[in-house]
Amino acid sequence: MTLTDAGSRLSARYWRFRWATGFATVGDGVFAAAVPLLAVAVTHDPRLVSIVSAATYVPWLLLSLPIGALVDRYDRVALLWRAQIVQAAVAGVVAVLAALGQAGVPALAITAFGLGTCAVVVGNAAQALLPDLVAKPLLHRANGHQQAINTIGLQFAGPPIGSLLFAVAAALPYGAAAGSFALAAALLATLPRGGPRHRPPMGKAIADGLRWLAGHRLLRTLAILLGVNNFCGQLANATLVLLATQTLALSPQVYGLLLAAAGIGSLLGALVNARLVERMGALPALLAALVTNVAVFAGIGLSPNAFVLGALLAVNGFVTTLWNIVTVGLRQESVPSELLGRVNSVYRMLGWGLMPLGALAGGLVAHALGLRAPYLVSAGLRGLALLAAAPVLIRAVAAARRPEQR
């Protein structure tokens, strides 16, 4: 059974999926703003704050491969809505703990790990499901829509809501997040189920995904580059809340607006980057995004005030969205459908698995060298990684242009 509608329009099933994504990412955005604020209310030690951030991403390192195999073995729709139900329950637990004044660093780290585990399921299953909902020629458009709705929820709407609700009462943002996750689960449960899938032994399933990605030079290079960049991103961003509230003396509400500035840049990128990719070509656009990211991270580390910081976060959001649209589309077009969950899981394990280590490193760097240092260190590391990956990317650009010239 195929879920793809014929024609040039995105199907009604896709739009239900998009609305579910919207509700879920609002919950994610609320949580993303409220958790560090609650952690800072408990402790000002950057090392402890970074532990909470790291706990969110540890599941990508530990659980991504087996979850990717499950995504290719079982119904992806069912995995999605069940994971969202668990996220709603975890957010509800945090709301109760915050209301009782029991949400210390250990409790926040444990709940962050739980939400991160569900995020591994949702992230892998959603990317693998999209080609079943959308005809292949429309994937770039659909990915652009997904980036837009992700941005609105995760960066533009969710963080200001989370920070404003936190200013009223510590428990409120977590209750709101629980409601958003529950609404997403209800919408996802209305999507039709996929057909039966081949279920090879778990070990062989994981090995097939590893083998496929290892044999694809461009995607393998992008996965490793993503891992380094995400390590650097977490190294820098894990203590952003301290840079904003202590170094620049901003209020929690203004911190939420800074995150919204990043969201505005990401939203603008989601709206125009698909056309930018069509005009520039996918890989040249990718190279431009990577170079810009290096400069932006250096600028954030030197930001003198909230206005400069907000503008640079917006630029970072724009080029990060450009990276996502190009690389997600490349995987969806290149990887066979029956392997997509497993290859995505390997790719994202490499890409996201170092994020908890980056968050911990960011806490140590900030503690030793000051709260501006993580962004400057990250800019240097990103620049070195780009130089190392540039030969493979440049050859891929040349290979993509040769058929056009012929």
CSV table of C-alpha atoms in Angstrom, one decimal:
chain,number,residue,atom,x,y,z
A,1,MET,CA,0.0,0.0,0.0
A,2,THR,CA,1.4,3.4,-1.0
A,3,LEU,CA,0.5,6.6,0.8
A,4,THR,CA,1.7,8.9,-2.0
A,5,ASP,CA,-1.0,10.9,-3.9
A,6,ALA,CA,-0.5,11.3,-7.5
A,7,GLY,CA,-0.2,14.8,-9.0
A,8,SER,CA,1.7,17.9,-8.2
A,9,ARG,CA,0.0,18.9,-5.0
A,10,LEU,CA,0.9,17.8,-1.5
A,11,SER,CA,-1.7,15.3,-0.2
A,12,ALA,CA,-4.2,15.8,2.6
A,13,ARG,CA,-2.4,13.1,4.6
A,14,TYR,CA,0.8,15.1,4.4
A,15,TRP,CA,-0.9,18.3,5.7
A,16,ARG,CA,-2.2,16.3,8.7
A,17,PHE,CA,1.3,15.1,9.3
A,18,ARG,CA,2.5,18.7,9.0
A,19,TRP,CA,0.0,20.0,11.6
A,20,ALA,CA,1.1,17.2,13.9
A,21,THR,CA,4.7,18.2,13.4
A,22,GLY,CA,3.7,21.8,14.3
A,23,PHE,CA,2.0,20.9,17.6
A,24,ALA,CA,5.0,18.6,18.5
A,25,THR,CA,7.6,21.3,17.8
A,26,VAL,CA,5.8,23.9,19.8
A,27,GLY,CA,6.0,21.5,22.7
A,28,ASP,CA,9.7,21.0,21.9
A,29,GLY,CA,10.3,24.7,21.8
A,30,VAL,CA,8.5,25.4,25.1
A,31,PHE,CA,10.6,22.7,26.7
A,32,ALA,CA,13.9,23.9,25.1
A,33,ALA,CA,13.4,27.4,26.7
A,34,ALA,CA,12.0,26.3,30.0
A,35,VAL,CA,14.5,23.6,30.9
A,36,PRO,CA,17.6,25.8,30.9
A,37,LEU,CA,15.7,28.5,32.8
A,38,LEU,CA,14.7,26.0,35.5
A,39,ALA,CA,18.3,24.6,35.6
A,40,VAL,CA,19.7,28.2,36.0
A,41,ALA,CA,17.2,28.7,38.8
A,42,VAL,CA,18.7,25.7,40.6
A,43,THR,CA,22.4,26.3,39.9
A,44,HIS,CA,24.6,28.9,38.1
A,45,ASP,CA,27.4,26.3,37.6
A,46,PRO,CA,27.9,26.0,33.8
A,47,ARG,CA,29.1,22.4,34.2
A,48,LEU,CA,25.8,21.4,35.9
A,49,VAL,CA,23.7,23.3,33.3
A,50,SER,CA,25.6,21.6,30.5
A,51,ILE,CA,24.8,18.2,32.0
A,52,VAL,CA,21.1,18.8,31.5
A,53,SER,CA,21.7,19.8,27.9
A,54,ALA,CA,23.9,16.8,27.3
A,55,ALA,CA,21.3,14.4,28.7
A,56,THR,CA,18.9,15.4,25.9
A,57,TYR,CA,21.3,14.1,23.2
A,58,VAL,CA,22.8,11.1,24.8
A,59,PRO,CA,20.1,8.8,23.3
A,60,TRP,CA,21.3,9.8,19.8
A,61,LEU,CA,24.6,8.1,20.6
A,62,LEU,CA,23.3,5.1,22.5
A,63,LEU,CA,19.9,4.3,20.9
A,64,SER,CA,19.9,5.7,17.3
A,65,LEU,CA,21.0,2.4,15.6
A,66,PRO,CA,18.5,0.0,17.2
A,67,ILE,CA,15.7,2.6,16.9
A,68,GLY,CA,16.6,3.0,13.2
A,69,ALA,CA,16.2,-0.7,12.7
A,70,LEU,CA,12.8,-0.6,14.4
A,71,VAL,CA,11.7,2.2,12.1
A,72,ASP,CA,12.4,-0.1,9.1
A,73,ARG,CA,10.7,-3.1,10.7
A,74,TYR,CA,7.5,-1.7,12.1
A,75,ASP,CA,4.7,0.7,11.2
A,76,ARG,CA,6.2,4.2,11.2
A,77,VAL,CA,3.0,6.0,11.9
A,78,ALA,CA,2.4,3.9,15.0
A,79,LEU,CA,5.9,4.5,16.3
A,80,LEU,CA,5.4,8.3,15.8
A,81,TRP,CA,2.2,8.7,17.7
A,82,ARG,CA,3.2,6.4,20.5
A,83,ALA,CA,6.5,8.3,21.0
A,84,GLN,CA,4.5,11.5,21.3
A,85,ILE,CA,2.3,10.0,23.9
A,86,VAL,CA,5.4,9.2,26.0
A,87,GLN,CA,6.7,12.7,25.5
A,88,ALA,CA,3.4,14.1,26.8
A,89,ALA,CA,3.7,11.9,29.9
A,90,VAL,CA,7.3,12.9,30.6
A,91,ALA,CA,6.5,16.6,30.2
A,92,GLY,CA,3.6,16.1,32.7
A,93,VAL,CA,6.0,14.6,35.2
A,94,VAL,CA,8.3,17.6,35.0
A,95,ALA,CA,5.3,19.9,35.5
A,96,VAL,CA,4.4,18.1,38.7
A,97,LEU,CA,8.0,18.1,39.9
A,98,ALA,CA,8.4,21.8,39.2
A,99,ALA,CA,5.1,22.6,41.0
A,100,LEU,CA,6.3,20.7,44.0
A,101,GLY,CA,9.8,22.4,43.9
A,102,GLN,CA,11.5,19.0,43.4
A,103,ALA,CA,12.9,19.6,39.9
A,104,GLY,CA,16.6,19.6,40.6
A,105,VAL,CA,19.5,18.9,38.2
A,106,PRO,CA,19.3,15.1,38.5
A,107,ALA,CA,15.5,15.1,37.8
A,108,LEU,CA,15.9,17.5,34.8
A,109,ALA,CA,18.7,15.3,33.4
A,110,ILE,CA,16.6,12.1,33.7
A,111,THR,CA,13.5,13.7,32.0
A,112,ALA,CA,15.7,15.3,29.3
A,113,PHE,CA,17.1,11.8,28.6
A,114,GLY,CA,13.5,10.5,28.3
A,115,LEU,CA,12.4,13.2,25.9
A,116,GLY,CA,15.6,12.8,23.9
A,117,THR,CA,14.9,9.0,23.5
A,118,CYS,CA,11.4,9.9,22.1
A,119,ALA,CA,13.0,12.5,19.9
A,120,VAL,CA,15.2,9.8,18.3
A,121,VAL,CA,12.1,7.8,17.5
A,122,VAL,CA,10.2,10.8,16.1
A,123,GLY,CA,13.2,12.2,14.2
A,124,ASN,CA,14.0,8.9,12.4
A,125,ALA,CA,10.5,7.8,11.8
A,126,ALA,CA,9.3,11.2,10.5
A,127,GLN,CA,12.1,11.5,7.9
A,128,ALA,CA,11.6,7.9,6.8
A,129,LEU,CA,7.8,8.4,6.6
A,130,LEU,CA,7.9,11.6,4.5
A,131,PRO,CA,8.7,9.9,1.1
A,132,ASP,CA,5.7,7.6,1.7
A,133,LEU,CA,3.5,10.7,2.0
A,134,VAL,CA,5.0,12.8,-0.8
A,135,ALA,CA,5.8,12.1,-4.4
A,136,LYS,CA,9.6,12.3,-5.0
A,137,PRO,CA,9.6,15.4,-7.2
A,138,LEU,CA,7.8,17.3,-4.3
A,139,LEU,CA,10.3,16.2,-1.5
A,140,HIS,CA,12.2,19.5,-1.6
A,141,ARG,CA,9.0,21.5,-1.3
A,142,ALA,CA,7.8,19.2,1.5
A,143,ASN,CA,11.1,19.4,3.3
A,144,GLY,CA,10.9,23.2,3.1
A,145,HIS,CA,7.4,23.1,4.6
A,146,GLN,CA,8.7,20.8,7.4
A,147,GLN,CA,11.6,23.2,8.1
A,148,ALA,CA,9.2,26.1,8.3
A,149,ILE,CA,6.8,24.4,10.7
A,150,ASN,CA,9.7,23.1,12.8
A,151,THR,CA,11.1,26.6,13.0
A,152,ILE,CA,7.9,28.2,13.9
A,153,GLY,CA,7.3,25.7,16.8
A,154,LEU,CA,10.8,25.0,18.0
A,155,GLN,CA,12.3,28.4,17.7
A,156,PHE,CA,9.8,31.1,17.0
A,157,ALA,CA,6.6,30.3,18.9
A,158,GLY,CA,7.7,27.7,21.5
A,159,PRO,CA,10.6,29.5,23.2
A,160,PRO,CA,8.8,32.8,23.9
A,161,ILE,CA,5.8,30.9,25.2
A,162,GLY,CA,8.0,28.8,27.4
A,163,SER,CA,9.9,31.7,28.8
A,164,LEU,CA,6.7,33.8,29.4
A,165,LEU,CA,4.9,30.9,31.1
A,166,PHE,CA,8.0,30.2,33.2
A,167,ALA,CA,8.0,33.8,34.4
A,168,VAL,CA,4.4,33.2,35.7
A,169,ALA,CA,5.0,29.8,37.3
A,170,ALA,CA,7.8,27.2,36.8
A,171,ALA,CA,5.3,24.4,36.2
A,172,LEU,CA,3.2,26.1,33.4
A,173,PRO,CA,5.5,25.6,30.4
A,174,TYR,CA,5.8,21.8,31.0
A,175,GLY,CA,2.0,21.4,31.2
A,176,ALA,CA,1.7,23.3,28.0
A,177,ALA,CA,4.3,21.1,26.3
A,178,ALA,CA,2.5,18.0,27.5
A,179,GLY,CA,-0.7,19.3,25.8
A,180,SER,CA,1.1,20.0,22.6
A,181,PHE,CA,2.6,16.5,22.4
A,182,ALA,CA,-0.8,14.9,23.1
A,183,LEU,CA,-2.4,16.9,20.3
A,184,ALA,CA,0.3,15.8,17.9
A,185,ALA,CA,-0.2,12.2,18.9
A,186,ALA,CA,-4.0,12.5,18.2
A,187,LEU,CA,-3.4,13.8,14.7
A,188,LEU,CA,-0.8,11.2,13.9
A,189,ALA,CA,-3.1,8.4,15.0
A,190,THR,CA,-5.5,9.4,12.1
A,191,LEU,CA,-2.9,8.7,9.4
A,192,PRO,CA,-3.3,5.4,7.5
A,193,ARG,CA,-0.9,2.6,8.5
A,194,GLY,CA,1.8,1.4,6.1
A,195,GLY,CA,2.0,-2.1,4.7
A,196,PRO,CA,4.0,-5.0,6.1
A,197,ARG,CA,7.7,-4.6,6.2
A,198,HIS,CA,10.6,-7.0,5.8
A,199,ARG,CA,12.0,-7.9,9.3
A,200,PRO,CA,15.6,-9.2,9.1
A,201,PRO,CA,17.4,-10.0,12.3
A,202,MET,CA,18.2,-6.9,14.3
A,203,GLY,CA,22.0,-7.3,14.0
A,204,LYS,CA,21.8,-7.7,10.2
A,205,ALA,CA,19.4,-4.8,9.9
A,206,ILE,CA,21.8,-2.5,11.7
A,207,ALA,CA,24.8,-3.8,9.7
A,208,ASP,CA,23.0,-3.1,6.4
A,209,GLY,CA,22.5,0.5,7.3
A,210,LEU,CA,26.1,0.9,8.4
A,211,ARG,CA,27.4,-0.8,5.3
A,212,TRP,CA,25.2,1.4,2.9
A,213,LEU,CA,26.3,4.7,4.4
A,214,ALA,CA,30.0,3.6,4.6
A,215,GLY,CA,29.9,3.0,0.9
A,216,HIS,CA,28.4,6.4,-0.1
A,217,ARG,CA,31.3,8.9,0.0
A,218,LEU,CA,29.3,12.1,-0.1
A,219,LEU,CA,26.7,11.2,2.6
A,220,ARG,CA,29.4,9.6,4.7
A,221,THR,CA,31.4,12.9,4.6
A,222,LEU,CA,28.3,14.9,5.4
A,223,ALA,CA,27.5,12.7,8.4
A,224,ILE,CA,31.0,13.1,9.8
A,225,LEU,CA,31.0,16.9,9.1
A,226,LEU,CA,27.5,17.1,10.8
A,227,GLY,CA,28.9,15.3,13.8
A,228,VAL,CA,31.8,17.8,14.2
A,229,ASN,CA,29.5,20.8,13.6
A,230,ASN,CA,26.9,19.6,16.1
A,231,PHE,CA,29.6,18.9,18.7
A,232,CYS,CA,30.7,22.5,18.2
A,233,GLY,CA,27.1,23.8,18.2
A,234,GLN,CA,26.5,22.2,21.6
A,235,LEU,CA,29.9,23.3,22.9
A,236,ALA,CA,28.8,26.8,22.2
A,237,ASN,CA,25.0,26.8,22.8
A,238,ALA,CA,25.0,24.7,26.1
A,239,THR,CA,25.8,27.9,28.0
A,240,LEU,CA,24.0,30.4,25.8
A,241,VAL,CA,21.5,31.0,28.6
A,242,LEU,CA,24.4,32.0,30.9
A,243,LEU,CA,26.0,34.3,28.2
A,244,ALA,CA,22.6,36.0,27.8
A,245,THR,CA,21.5,36.3,31.4
A,246,GLN,CA,24.9,36.9,33.1
A,247,THR,CA,27.4,38.4,30.7
A,248,LEU,CA,24.8,40.5,28.8
A,249,ALA,CA,22.4,40.8,31.9
A,250,LEU,CA,19.3,39.9,29.9
A,251,SER,CA,16.0,38.9,31.5
A,252,PRO,CA,14.4,35.5,30.9
A,253,GLN,CA,11.8,37.1,28.6
A,254,VAL,CA,14.5,38.7,26.5
A,255,TYR,CA,16.3,35.3,26.4
A,256,GLY,CA,13.2,33.8,24.9
A,257,LEU,CA,13.1,36.6,22.3
A,258,LEU,CA,16.7,35.8,21.4
A,259,LEU,CA,15.7,32.3,20.6
A,260,ALA,CA,12.8,33.6,18.6
A,261,ALA,CA,15.3,35.7,16.6
A,262,ALA,CA,17.0,32.5,15.6
A,263,GLY,CA,13.6,31.2,14.7
A,264,ILE,CA,12.9,34.1,12.5
A,265,GLY,CA,16.0,33.5,10.5
A,266,SER,CA,15.2,29.8,10.3
A,267,LEU,CA,11.6,30.6,9.2
A,268,LEU,CA,12.9,32.9,6.5
A,269,GLY,CA,15.3,30.2,5.4
A,270,ALA,CA,12.6,27.6,5.2
A,271,LEU,CA,10.5,29.9,3.0
A,272,VAL,CA,13.2,30.8,0.5
A,273,ASN,CA,16.0,28.2,0.7
A,274,ALA,CA,14.3,25.7,-1.5
A,275,ARG,CA,14.3,28.3,-4.3
A,276,LEU,CA,17.9,29.2,-3.4
A,277,VAL,CA,18.9,25.6,-3.8
A,278,GLU,CA,17.2,25.4,-7.2
A,279,ARG,CA,19.1,28.5,-8.3
A,280,MET,CA,22.5,27.8,-6.8
A,281,GLY,CA,22.5,24.1,-6.8
A,282,ALA,CA,22.4,21.9,-3.7
A,283,LEU,CA,26.1,21.5,-3.0
A,284,PRO,CA,27.2,25.1,-3.7
A,285,ALA,CA,24.4,26.3,-1.4
A,286,LEU,CA,25.7,23.8,1.2
A,287,LEU,CA,29.2,25.2,1.0
A,288,ALA,CA,28.0,28.8,1.4
A,289,ALA,CA,26.0,27.8,4.5
A,290,LEU,CA,29.0,26.1,6.1
A,291,VAL,CA,31.3,29.1,5.5
A,292,THR,CA,28.7,31.5,6.9
A,293,ASN,CA,28.3,29.4,10.0
A,294,VAL,CA,32.0,29.7,10.9
A,295,ALA,CA,31.8,33.5,10.7
A,296,VAL,CA,28.6,33.7,12.6
A,297,PHE,CA,29.9,31.6,15.6
A,298,ALA,CA,32.9,33.9,15.9
A,299,GLY,CA,30.7,36.9,15.8
A,300,ILE,CA,28.4,35.5,18.5
A,301,GLY,CA,31.4,35.0,20.8
A,302,LEU,CA,32.2,38.7,20.4
A,303,SER,CA,28.7,40.1,20.6
A,304,PRO,CA,28.6,43.4,22.6
A,305,ASN,CA,24.8,43.5,23.1
A,306,ALA,CA,21.5,41.7,22.7
A,307,PHE,CA,20.8,43.3,19.2
A,308,VAL,CA,24.0,42.0,17.7
A,309,LEU,CA,23.6,38.6,19.3
A,310,GLY,CA,20.0,38.3,18.1
A,311,ALA,CA,20.9,39.3,14.5
A,312,LEU,CA,23.7,36.7,14.4
A,313,LEU,CA,21.4,34.0,15.8
A,314,ALA,CA,19.0,34.8,13.0
A,315,VAL,CA,21.7,34.4,10.4
A,316,ASN,CA,22.7,31.2,12.0
A,317,GLY,CA,19.1,30.0,11.8
A,318,PHE,CA,18.9,30.9,8.1
A,319,VAL,CA,22.0,28.9,7.0
A,320,THR,CA,21.3,26.0,9.3
A,321,THR,CA,17.9,25.6,7.6
A,322,LEU,CA,19.7,25.7,4.3
A,323,TRP,CA,21.9,22.8,5.4
A,324,ASN,CA,18.9,20.8,6.6
A,325,ILE,CA,16.9,21.2,3.4
A,326,VAL,CA,19.9,20.1,1.2
A,327,THR,CA,21.1,17.2,3.3
A,328,VAL,CA,17.7,15.7,4.2
A,329,GLY,CA,16.7,15.8,0.6
A,330,LEU,CA,19.9,14.1,-0.5
A,331,ARG,CA,19.3,11.2,1.9
A,332,GLN,CA,15.6,10.9,0.9
A,333,GLU,CA,16.5,10.8,-2.8
A,334,SER,CA,19.6,8.6,-2.5
A,335,VAL,CA,18.7,5.9,0.0
A,336,PRO,CA,16.3,3.1,-0.8
A,337,SER,CA,13.0,3.3,1.1
A,338,GLU,CA,13.5,0.0,2.8
A,339,LEU,CA,16.8,1.2,4.2
A,340,LEU,CA,15.9,4.8,4.9
A,341,GLY,CA,15.2,4.3,8.6
A,342,ARG,CA,18.5,2.5,9.3
A,343,VAL,CA,20.7,4.8,7.1
A,344,ASN,CA,19.1,7.8,8.8
A,345,SER,CA,19.8,6.3,12.2
A,346,VAL,CA,23.5,5.8,11.3
A,347,TYR,CA,23.7,9.3,9.8
A,348,ARG,CA,22.1,10.9,12.8
A,349,MET,CA,24.1,8.8,15.3
A,350,LEU,CA,27.3,10.2,13.7
A,351,GLY,CA,25.7,13.6,13.4
A,352,TRP,CA,24.1,13.9,16.8
A,353,GLY,CA,26.0,11.4,18.9
A,354,LEU,CA,28.8,13.8,19.8
A,355,MET,CA,26.3,16.5,21.0
A,356,PRO,CA,26.3,15.5,24.6
A,357,LEU,CA,30.1,15.5,24.7
A,358,GLY,CA,30.0,19.0,23.1
A,359,ALA,CA,27.6,20.2,25.7
A,360,LEU,CA,29.8,18.9,28.5
A,361,ALA,CA,32.9,20.4,26.8
A,362,GLY,CA,31.1,23.7,26.5
A,363,GLY,CA,30.5,23.8,30.3
A,364,LEU,CA,34.2,23.1,30.9
A,365,VAL,CA,35.4,25.7,28.4
A,366,ALA,CA,33.0,28.3,29.8
A,367,HIS,CA,34.1,27.5,33.4
A,368,ALA,CA,37.8,27.7,32.5
A,369,LEU,CA,37.9,30.5,29.9
A,370,GLY,CA,34.7,32.5,30.3
A,371,LEU,CA,31.2,32.5,28.8
A,372,ARG,CA,32.3,33.9,25.4
A,373,ALA,CA,35.0,31.4,24.8
A,374,PRO,CA,32.8,28.4,23.8
A,375,TYR,CA,31.6,30.3,20.6
A,376,LEU,CA,35.1,31.3,19.6
A,377,VAL,CA,36.5,27.8,20.2
A,378,SER,CA,33.6,26.4,18.2
A,379,ALA,CA,34.2,28.7,15.2
A,380,GLY,CA,37.8,27.6,15.0
A,381,LEU,CA,36.9,23.9,15.1
A,382,ARG,CA,34.2,24.3,12.5
A,383,GLY,CA,36.6,26.1,10.2
A,384,LEU,CA,39.1,23.2,10.5
A,385,ALA,CA,36.4,20.6,9.8
A,386,LEU,CA,35.2,22.5,6.7
A,387,LEU,CA,38.8,22.7,5.3
A,388,ALA,CA,39.1,18.9,5.8
A,389,ALA,CA,35.8,18.1,4.1
A,390,ALA,CA,36.1,20.7,1.3
A,391,PRO,CA,37.9,18.4,-1.2
A,392,VAL,CA,35.1,15.9,-1.1
A,393,LEU,CA,32.4,18.6,-1.4
A,394,ILE,CA,34.1,20.4,-4.2
A,395,ARG,CA,34.5,17.1,-6.2
A,396,ALA,CA,30.8,16.4,-5.7
A,397,VAL,CA,29.9,19.9,-7.0
A,398,ALA,CA,32.0,19.3,-10.1
A,399,ALA,CA,30.5,15.8,-10.7
A,400,ALA,CA,27.0,17.3,-10.3
A,401,ARG,CA,27.7,20.0,-12.9
A,402,ARG,CA,29.3,17.7,-15.6
A,403,PRO,CA,25.9,16.1,-16.7
A,404,GLU,CA,24.4,19.6,-17.0
A,405,GLN,CA,27.3,20.7,-19.2
A,406,ARG,CA,26.9,17.7,-21.4
